[in-house]
mmCIF file of C-alpha atoms and ligand atoms in Angstrom:
data_model
loop_
_atom_site.group_PDB
_atom_site.id
_atom_site.type_symbol
_atom_site.label_atom_id
_atom_site.label_comp_id
_atom_site.label_asym_id
_atom_site.label_seq_id
_atom_site.Cartn_x
_atom_site.Cartn_y
_atom_site.Cartn_z
ATOM 1 C CA UNK A 1 183.117 27.094 73.457
ATOM 2 C CA UNK A 2 179.948 29.127 74.066
ATOM 3 C CA UNK A 3 176.712 27.535 75.226
ATOM 4 C CA UNK A 4 175.402 27.316 71.643
ATOM 5 C CA UNK A 5 178.379 25.139 70.752
ATOM 6 C CA UNK A 6 178.048 22.645 73.587
ATOM 7 C CA UNK A 7 177.975 19.081 72.343
ATOM 8 C CA UNK A 8 174.522 17.519 72.093
ATOM 9 C CA UNK A 9 175.831 14.151 73.305
ATOM 10 C CA UNK A 10 174.583 12.965 76.688
ATOM 11 C CA UNK A 11 176.454 13.813 79.869
ATOM 12 C CA UNK A 12 179.159 11.317 80.849
ATOM 13 C CA UNK A 13 177.362 10.392 84.082
ATOM 14 C CA UNK A 14 173.876 10.199 82.494
ATOM 15 C CA UNK A 15 171.810 7.121 83.374
ATOM 16 C CA UNK A 16 169.897 5.853 80.350
ATOM 17 C CA UNK A 17 166.281 4.687 80.822
ATOM 18 C CA UNK A 18 165.704 0.988 81.578
ATOM 19 C CA UNK A 19 166.273 -1.087 78.415
ATOM 20 C CA UNK A 20 163.744 -3.831 79.284
ATOM 21 C CA UNK A 21 161.381 -2.920 82.127
ATOM 22 C CA UNK A 22 159.433 -5.708 83.812
ATOM 23 C CA UNK A 23 155.823 -6.372 82.832
ATOM 24 C CA UNK A 24 153.706 -5.014 85.703
ATOM 25 C CA UNK A 25 151.427 -7.428 87.547
ATOM 26 C CA UNK A 26 149.054 -4.537 88.269
ATOM 27 C CA UNK A 27 146.754 -3.855 85.338
ATOM 28 C CA UNK A 28 145.770 -0.197 85.111
ATOM 29 C CA UNK A 29 142.037 0.322 84.514
ATOM 30 C CA UNK A 30 140.940 0.856 80.896
ATOM 31 C CA UNK A 31 141.692 4.373 79.694
ATOM 32 C CA UNK A 32 144.548 4.975 82.145
ATOM 33 C CA UNK A 33 146.735 8.047 81.705
ATOM 34 C CA UNK A 34 150.439 8.300 82.491
ATOM 35 C CA UNK A 35 150.296 11.989 83.437
ATOM 36 C CA UNK A 36 153.989 12.792 83.749
ATOM 37 C CA UNK A 37 156.563 11.758 81.167
ATOM 38 C CA UNK A 38 158.945 13.477 78.768
ATOM 39 C CA UNK A 39 160.382 13.260 75.272
ATOM 40 C CA UNK A 40 164.042 14.115 74.715
ATOM 41 C CA UNK A 41 165.113 14.933 71.179
ATOM 42 C CA UNK A 42 166.280 13.201 69.136
ATOM 43 C CA UNK A 43 168.930 15.900 69.238
ATOM 44 C CA UNK A 44 169.570 15.743 65.501
ATOM 45 C CA UNK A 45 165.946 16.786 64.893
ATOM 46 C CA UNK A 46 165.160 18.713 68.090
ATOM 47 C CA UNK A 47 168.424 20.040 69.575
ATOM 48 C CA UNK A 48 168.668 20.578 73.324
ATOM 49 C CA UNK A 49 168.418 24.187 74.466
ATOM 50 C CA UNK A 50 171.584 26.273 74.864
ATOM 51 C CA UNK A 51 170.568 27.250 78.414
ATOM 52 C CA UNK A 52 170.045 23.626 79.570
ATOM 53 C CA UNK A 53 171.640 22.372 82.787
ATOM 54 C CA UNK A 54 172.077 18.814 81.518
ATOM 55 C CA UNK A 55 172.265 16.937 78.229
ATOM 56 C CA UNK A 56 170.224 13.707 78.343
ATOM 57 C CA UNK A 57 170.154 10.633 76.147
ATOM 58 C CA UNK A 58 167.688 10.830 73.291
ATOM 59 C CA UNK A 59 164.331 9.382 74.346
ATOM 60 C CA UNK A 60 161.766 9.962 71.635
ATOM 61 C CA UNK A 61 158.079 9.533 71.022
ATOM 62 C CA UNK A 62 158.313 6.090 69.443
ATOM 63 C CA UNK A 63 159.937 4.655 72.566
ATOM 64 C CA UNK A 64 157.480 6.519 74.799
ATOM 65 C CA UNK A 65 154.417 5.182 72.990
ATOM 66 C CA UNK A 66 155.833 1.627 73.013
ATOM 67 C CA UNK A 67 156.340 1.890 76.783
ATOM 68 C CA UNK A 68 152.792 3.259 77.212
ATOM 69 C CA UNK A 69 151.373 0.174 75.494
ATOM 70 C CA UNK A 70 153.705 -2.240 77.311
ATOM 71 C CA UNK A 71 152.733 -0.870 80.735
ATOM 72 C CA UNK A 72 149.010 -1.054 79.931
ATOM 73 C CA UNK A 73 148.254 2.658 79.617
ATOM 74 C CA UNK A 74 146.193 4.355 76.916
ATOM 75 C CA UNK A 75 147.292 7.971 77.157
ATOM 76 C CA UNK A 76 150.210 10.213 78.114
ATOM 77 C CA UNK A 77 150.647 13.718 79.416
ATOM 78 C CA UNK A 78 154.022 14.811 78.067
ATOM 79 C CA UNK A 79 155.718 17.484 80.139
ATOM 80 C CA UNK A 80 158.292 19.823 78.653
ATOM 81 C CA UNK A 81 161.639 19.110 80.309
ATOM 82 C CA UNK A 82 164.133 21.853 81.084
ATOM 83 C CA UNK A 83 166.713 20.438 78.655
ATOM 84 C CA UNK A 84 164.489 21.689 75.809
ATOM 85 C CA UNK A 85 163.992 25.120 77.388
ATOM 86 C CA UNK A 86 161.145 27.044 75.741
ATOM 87 C CA UNK A 87 161.520 25.183 72.462
ATOM 88 C CA UNK A 88 158.402 23.013 72.490
ATOM 89 C CA UNK A 89 158.905 21.450 69.042
ATOM 90 C CA UNK A 90 159.759 17.945 70.259
ATOM 91 C CA UNK A 91 156.699 18.067 72.519
ATOM 92 C CA UNK A 92 154.396 19.286 69.734
ATOM 93 C CA UNK A 93 155.748 16.674 67.347
ATOM 94 C CA UNK A 94 155.005 13.913 69.866
ATOM 95 C CA UNK A 95 151.519 15.281 70.591
ATOM 96 C CA UNK A 96 150.631 15.359 66.919
ATOM 97 C CA UNK A 97 151.954 11.820 66.404
ATOM 98 C CA UNK A 98 149.887 10.528 69.342
ATOM 99 C CA UNK A 99 146.618 11.016 67.470
ATOM 100 C CA UNK A 100 144.665 12.451 70.412
ATOM 101 C CA UNK A 101 146.141 10.041 72.942
ATOM 102 C CA UNK A 102 148.532 12.604 74.443
ATOM 103 C CA UNK A 103 148.260 16.035 75.988
ATOM 104 C CA UNK A 104 151.122 18.344 76.821
ATOM 105 C CA UNK A 105 152.523 20.809 79.313
ATOM 106 C CA UNK A 106 154.758 23.413 77.672
ATOM 107 C CA UNK A 107 157.301 25.969 78.815
ATOM 108 C CA UNK A 108 156.772 29.455 77.396
ATOM 109 C CA UNK A 109 158.086 32.985 77.846
ATOM 110 C CA UNK A 110 155.997 36.038 78.591
ATOM 111 C CA UNK A 111 156.509 37.275 75.031
ATOM 112 C CA UNK A 112 154.515 34.367 73.551
ATOM 113 C CA UNK A 113 151.704 35.542 71.276
ATOM 114 C CA UNK A 114 148.068 34.569 71.529
ATOM 115 C CA UNK A 115 148.354 32.852 68.146
ATOM 116 C CA UNK A 116 151.321 30.786 69.326
ATOM 117 C CA UNK A 117 149.358 29.743 72.417
ATOM 118 C CA UNK A 118 146.399 28.839 70.206
ATOM 119 C CA UNK A 119 148.758 26.700 68.090
ATOM 120 C CA UNK A 120 150.001 24.889 71.184
ATOM 121 C CA UNK A 121 146.422 24.397 72.342
ATOM 122 C CA UNK A 122 145.482 22.887 68.973
ATOM 123 C CA UNK A 123 148.438 20.508 69.294
ATOM 124 C CA UNK A 124 147.165 19.347 72.702
ATOM 125 C CA UNK A 125 148.936 21.552 75.261
ATOM 126 C CA UNK A 126 146.840 22.233 78.363
ATOM 127 C CA UNK A 127 149.353 23.696 80.810
ATOM 128 C CA UNK A 128 152.620 25.533 81.363
ATOM 129 C CA UNK A 129 155.378 24.429 83.708
ATOM 130 C CA UNK A 130 157.376 26.551 86.123
ATOM 131 C CA UNK A 131 160.470 25.009 87.629
ATOM 132 C CA UNK A 132 161.865 26.194 90.955
ATOM 133 C CA UNK A 133 164.820 23.813 91.248
ATOM 134 C CA UNK A 134 168.009 25.774 90.720
ATOM 135 C CA UNK A 135 169.853 22.704 89.497
ATOM 136 C CA UNK A 136 167.351 22.579 86.596
ATOM 137 C CA UNK A 137 166.477 26.130 85.599
ATOM 138 C CA UNK A 138 167.430 29.749 86.129
ATOM 139 C CA UNK A 139 165.218 31.872 88.328
ATOM 140 C CA UNK A 140 162.222 33.514 86.607
ATOM 141 C CA UNK A 141 160.796 36.560 88.414
ATOM 142 C CA UNK A 142 157.420 35.972 90.046
ATOM 143 C CA UNK A 143 155.759 38.847 88.189
ATOM 144 C CA UNK A 144 156.797 37.240 84.888
ATOM 145 C CA UNK A 145 155.285 33.931 86.001
ATOM 146 C CA UNK A 146 152.070 35.731 86.934
ATOM 147 C CA UNK A 147 151.886 37.396 83.523
ATOM 148 C CA UNK A 148 152.366 34.059 81.769
ATOM 149 C CA UNK A 149 149.667 32.454 83.935
ATOM 150 C CA UNK A 150 147.302 35.322 83.064
ATOM 151 C CA UNK A 151 147.977 34.728 79.366
ATOM 152 C CA UNK A 152 147.239 31.004 79.447
ATOM 153 C CA UNK A 153 144.247 31.129 81.809
ATOM 154 C CA UNK A 154 141.746 32.051 79.044
ATOM 155 C CA UNK A 155 142.675 28.799 77.280
ATOM 156 C CA UNK A 156 141.538 26.799 80.318
ATOM 157 C CA UNK A 157 145.133 25.752 81.009
ATOM 158 C CA UNK A 158 146.730 25.157 84.380
ATOM 159 C CA UNK A 159 150.167 25.731 85.836
ATOM 160 C CA UNK A 160 152.483 22.841 86.747
ATOM 161 C CA UNK A 161 155.045 23.606 89.432
ATOM 162 C CA UNK A 162 158.151 21.711 90.503
ATOM 163 C CA UNK A 163 159.754 22.783 93.766
ATOM 164 C CA UNK A 164 161.520 21.469 96.876
ATOM 165 C CA UNK A 165 159.484 20.928 100.062
ATOM 166 C CA UNK A 166 161.495 23.505 101.990
ATOM 167 C CA UNK A 167 160.437 26.230 99.516
ATOM 168 C CA UNK A 168 156.658 25.773 99.786
ATOM 169 C CA UNK A 169 156.155 28.437 102.474
ATOM 170 C CA UNK A 170 157.905 31.055 100.381
ATOM 171 C CA UNK A 171 156.112 30.063 97.171
ATOM 172 C CA UNK A 172 152.552 29.716 98.513
ATOM 173 C CA UNK A 173 151.643 33.406 98.058
ATOM 174 C CA UNK A 174 152.770 33.226 94.420
ATOM 175 C CA UNK A 175 150.740 30.076 93.790
ATOM 176 C CA UNK A 176 147.703 31.589 95.528
ATOM 177 C CA UNK A 177 147.888 34.616 93.213
ATOM 178 C CA UNK A 178 147.667 32.546 90.014
ATOM 179 C CA UNK A 179 144.341 32.533 88.140
ATOM 180 C CA UNK A 180 144.632 28.850 87.200
ATOM 181 C CA UNK A 181 144.678 25.465 88.921
ATOM 182 C CA UNK A 182 148.144 24.563 90.225
ATOM 183 C CA UNK A 183 149.461 21.031 89.689
ATOM 184 C CA UNK A 184 152.394 19.996 91.869
ATOM 185 C CA UNK A 185 155.061 17.649 90.576
ATOM 186 C CA UNK A 186 156.197 14.742 92.742
ATOM 187 C CA UNK A 187 154.291 15.712 95.918
ATOM 188 C CA UNK A 188 156.455 18.811 96.326
ATOM 189 C CA UNK A 189 159.471 16.558 96.938
ATOM 190 C CA UNK A 190 158.990 15.640 100.620
ATOM 191 C CA UNK A 191 161.979 14.503 102.634
ATOM 192 C CA UNK A 192 160.861 10.916 103.294
ATOM 193 C CA UNK A 193 163.343 10.580 106.167
ATOM 194 C CA UNK A 194 161.164 13.012 108.145
ATOM 195 C CA UNK A 195 157.972 10.947 107.875
ATOM 196 C CA UNK A 196 154.392 11.935 107.052
ATOM 197 C CA UNK A 197 153.710 13.456 110.483
ATOM 198 C CA UNK A 198 156.547 15.954 110.222
ATOM 199 C CA UNK A 199 155.515 19.643 109.934
ATOM 200 C CA UNK A 200 157.064 19.796 106.472
ATOM 201 C CA UNK A 201 154.689 17.252 104.908
ATOM 202 C CA UNK A 202 151.804 18.409 107.091
ATOM 203 C CA UNK A 203 152.267 21.922 105.646
ATOM 204 C CA UNK A 204 151.815 20.439 102.189
ATOM 205 C CA UNK A 205 148.646 18.610 103.241
ATOM 206 C CA UNK A 206 147.305 21.764 104.877
ATOM 207 C CA UNK A 207 147.922 23.696 101.659
ATOM 208 C CA UNK A 208 145.939 21.146 99.619
ATOM 209 C CA UNK A 209 143.205 21.259 102.281
ATOM 210 C CA UNK A 210 142.963 25.032 102.142
ATOM 211 C CA UNK A 211 143.247 25.520 98.384
ATOM 212 C CA UNK A 212 140.864 23.394 96.309
ATOM 213 C CA UNK A 213 142.640 24.473 93.110
ATOM 214 C CA UNK A 214 145.810 22.556 93.991
ATOM 215 C CA UNK A 215 146.380 19.142 92.429
ATOM 216 C CA UNK A 216 149.212 16.729 93.145
ATOM 217 C CA UNK A 217 151.172 14.126 91.184
ATOM 218 C CA UNK A 218 151.928 11.204 93.491
ATOM 219 C CA UNK A 219 154.895 10.379 91.289
ATOM 220 C CA UNK A 220 158.654 9.855 91.405
ATOM 221 C CA UNK A 221 159.136 7.522 94.368
ATOM 222 C CA UNK A 222 162.408 6.608 92.654
ATOM 223 C CA UNK A 223 163.671 10.170 93.264
ATOM 224 C CA UNK A 224 162.389 10.473 96.817
ATOM 225 C CA UNK A 225 163.109 7.018 98.211
ATOM 226 C CA UNK A 226 165.983 6.387 100.590
ATOM 227 C CA UNK A 227 165.331 2.637 100.648
ATOM 228 C CA UNK A 228 165.408 2.089 96.859
ATOM 229 C CA UNK A 229 163.146 -0.230 94.862
ATOM 230 C CA UNK A 230 160.313 -1.095 95.345
ATOM 231 C CA UNK A 231 160.175 2.313 97.104
ATOM 232 C CA UNK A 232 157.994 1.235 100.031
ATOM 233 C CA UNK A 233 159.280 4.142 102.144
ATOM 234 C CA UNK A 234 157.437 6.576 99.832
ATOM 235 C CA UNK A 235 154.088 4.731 99.972
ATOM 236 C CA UNK A 236 152.830 6.419 103.197
ATOM 237 C CA UNK A 237 153.229 9.843 101.540
ATOM 238 C CA UNK A 238 151.462 8.773 98.359
ATOM 239 C CA UNK A 239 148.695 6.983 100.269
ATOM 240 C CA UNK A 240 148.040 9.945 102.554
ATOM 241 C CA UNK A 241 147.522 12.265 99.594
ATOM 242 C CA UNK A 242 145.498 9.823 97.477
ATOM 243 C CA UNK A 243 143.092 8.992 100.317
ATOM 244 C CA UNK A 244 142.654 12.578 101.426
ATOM 245 C CA UNK A 245 142.367 14.195 97.992
ATOM 246 C CA UNK A 246 141.123 11.415 95.705
ATOM 247 C CA UNK A 247 139.738 13.856 93.128
ATOM 248 C CA UNK A 248 142.902 15.956 92.756
ATOM 249 C CA UNK A 249 145.651 13.411 92.287
ATOM 250 C CA UNK A 250 147.519 12.250 89.184
ATOM 251 C CA UNK A 251 150.189 9.638 88.547
ATOM 252 C CA UNK A 252 153.070 9.546 86.078
ATOM 253 C CA UNK A 253 156.020 7.253 85.414
ATOM 254 C CA UNK A 254 158.430 10.152 84.730
ATOM 255 C CA UNK A 255 160.040 8.220 81.874
ATOM 256 C CA UNK A 256 162.881 8.622 80.819
ATOM 257 C CA UNK A 257 163.755 9.579 84.411
ATOM 258 C CA UNK A 258 166.129 12.532 83.962
ATOM 259 C CA UNK A 259 168.947 13.045 86.437
ATOM 260 C CA UNK A 260 168.478 9.865 88.439
ATOM 261 C CA UNK A 261 171.525 8.953 90.485
ATOM 262 C CA UNK A 262 172.554 5.555 91.783
ATOM 263 C CA UNK A 263 170.060 3.402 89.887
ATOM 264 C CA UNK A 264 167.675 3.498 86.939
ATOM 265 C CA UNK A 265 164.000 2.884 87.692
ATOM 266 C CA UNK A 266 162.248 -0.157 86.255
ATOM 267 C CA UNK A 267 158.986 1.306 84.930
ATOM 268 C CA UNK A 268 157.151 -1.958 85.644
ATOM 269 C CA UNK A 269 158.123 -1.708 89.324
ATOM 270 C CA UNK A 270 156.756 1.843 89.393
ATOM 271 C CA UNK A 271 153.405 0.665 88.012
ATOM 272 C CA UNK A 272 153.307 -2.187 90.527
ATOM 273 C CA UNK A 273 153.666 0.386 93.307
ATOM 274 C CA UNK A 274 150.295 2.002 92.411
ATOM 275 C CA UNK A 275 147.966 -0.457 94.243
ATOM 276 C CA UNK A 276 150.035 -0.039 97.406
ATOM 277 C CA UNK A 277 148.854 3.554 97.787
ATOM 278 C CA UNK A 278 145.660 3.596 95.692
ATOM 279 C CA UNK A 279 144.236 0.552 97.400
ATOM 280 C CA UNK A 280 140.752 0.292 95.907
ATOM 281 C CA UNK A 281 139.446 0.069 92.349
ATOM 282 C CA UNK A 282 137.655 3.384 92.860
ATOM 283 C CA UNK A 283 140.812 5.217 93.982
ATOM 284 C CA UNK A 284 142.743 3.701 91.085
ATOM 285 C CA UNK A 285 140.102 4.790 88.579
ATOM 286 C CA UNK A 286 140.079 8.354 89.892
ATOM 287 C CA UNK A 287 143.883 8.578 89.965
ATOM 288 C CA UNK A 288 144.548 7.043 86.561
ATOM 289 C CA UNK A 289 141.437 7.827 84.507
ATOM 290 C CA UNK A 290 138.847 10.271 85.878
ATOM 291 C CA UNK A 291 141.190 12.981 87.197
ATOM 292 C CA UNK A 292 143.596 13.234 84.251
ATOM 293 C CA UNK A 293 140.697 13.047 81.787
ATOM 294 C CA UNK A 294 138.977 15.940 83.573
ATOM 295 C CA UNK A 295 142.117 18.076 83.694
ATOM 296 C CA UNK A 296 143.544 17.335 80.237
ATOM 297 C CA UNK A 297 140.828 16.061 77.916
ATOM 298 C CA UNK A 298 137.687 17.915 79.026
ATOM 299 C CA UNK A 299 139.033 21.383 78.180
HETATM 300 C C1 LIG B 1 161.275 15.298 86.311
HETATM 301 C C2 LIG B 1 162.361 15.641 87.225
HETATM 302 C C3 LIG B 1 163.542 16.229 86.908
HETATM 303 C C4 LIG B 1 163.831 16.936 85.713
HETATM 304 C C5 LIG B 1 162.981 17.740 85.067
HETATM 305 O O1 LIG B 1 162.405 19.238 83.414
HETATM 306 C C6 LIG B 1 163.331 18.611 83.913
HETATM 307 O O2 LIG B 1 164.492 18.682 83.540
HETATM 308 O O3 LIG B 1 161.728 17.798 85.411
HETATM 309 C C7 LIG B 1 164.606 16.199 87.952
HETATM 310 O O4 LIG B 1 165.790 16.315 87.588
HETATM 311 O O5 LIG B 1 164.286 16.047 89.148
HETATM 312 O O6 LIG B 1 160.125 15.482 86.648
HETATM 313 O O7 LIG B 1 161.530 14.832 85.211
#
C-alpha cells in the first residue's frame, strides 16, 4: 500500500474530542476569539494528506461552530493542521461558512502563486504555519520558509510557529530573519517540570522581551501539564507571559485536540482555566478580544 492508499479512518489509538464538554463558569467578554482550533475533514469531502503523520477523527466546521457558541465565544481562528498538509480546502470551506466570524492560518508551499494567496486572503487567511515537530511534519529547509514568509508579508500576514522549547536557541536566527510577526503556538512547549525560573523558560521570556514582533498563544495546558486537569501546574507559565506581554498574547482551545495521550480535554475546563492566569477584566479583554482582533481582523 503506498501513502496515497492509506485508509482515511482514524488511527486505532486516536482519542476523539470530548462528546459533552462542561459549561464553563467563566464567561468570556463579548467578542471573544478562540484563536487556535482546527477542522478535520470530513475525510469523504476533504481527504487527509498522503504525507500526514496521523489520521484523526473527522471534526468539521458544524461541530466547531456549535462548540464556539456553547463556550461563549464569538469568533475562531482556524489553524491548518498537519494531517491536511498543504491542502487548505477544509479550512477555506470552514472560513467561508463562518460568515466573517473566522480567520485562518494556512500551510503553503513556496510554489504558491500570488493569485492563490489572494484567494486565501479573500477567504479569511491571515497567516501561514511552520511546524518544527518531527512527529508532525517533515523538515522544510529554512531558506524555503524564508521565501514563503517573503511571499505572504505583502498581504499583511504573519507566521505561526510550533516548536519544542529545546529548539528555540537554534531557531531564533531564522525567526529573527522573517519579515513578518511571529506567533508562537503553546508557549513554545515549556517543560513544566522545570518551573518558570529555569533557564529554558527564561530564554523564551527574554526572546519576547527582545523582539516586539513575537506573539504567544498561552494555550494547550492539556498537552503540557504533568498534573492533569484542571492543569494548575501550567498556570504559572501562562500567567507570567500574560502579565508581562499583555498586548501580544492569544488564547485557543485547540479543539479537537489532536494527538492527546492519556485523557481527552474537557473544553469547558480549559475555558475555566483562563481567569487563573488572566486575572483581571482588562487582561482578559486584551487576551480574548483586543489582541486577536488586531492581528486577524484589522488587516
Ligand atoms: C496542535 C498540536 C498538535 C498537532 C498539530 O497540526 C497539527 O497536526 O498542530 C500536536 O500534536 O501537538 O496545536 O493542534
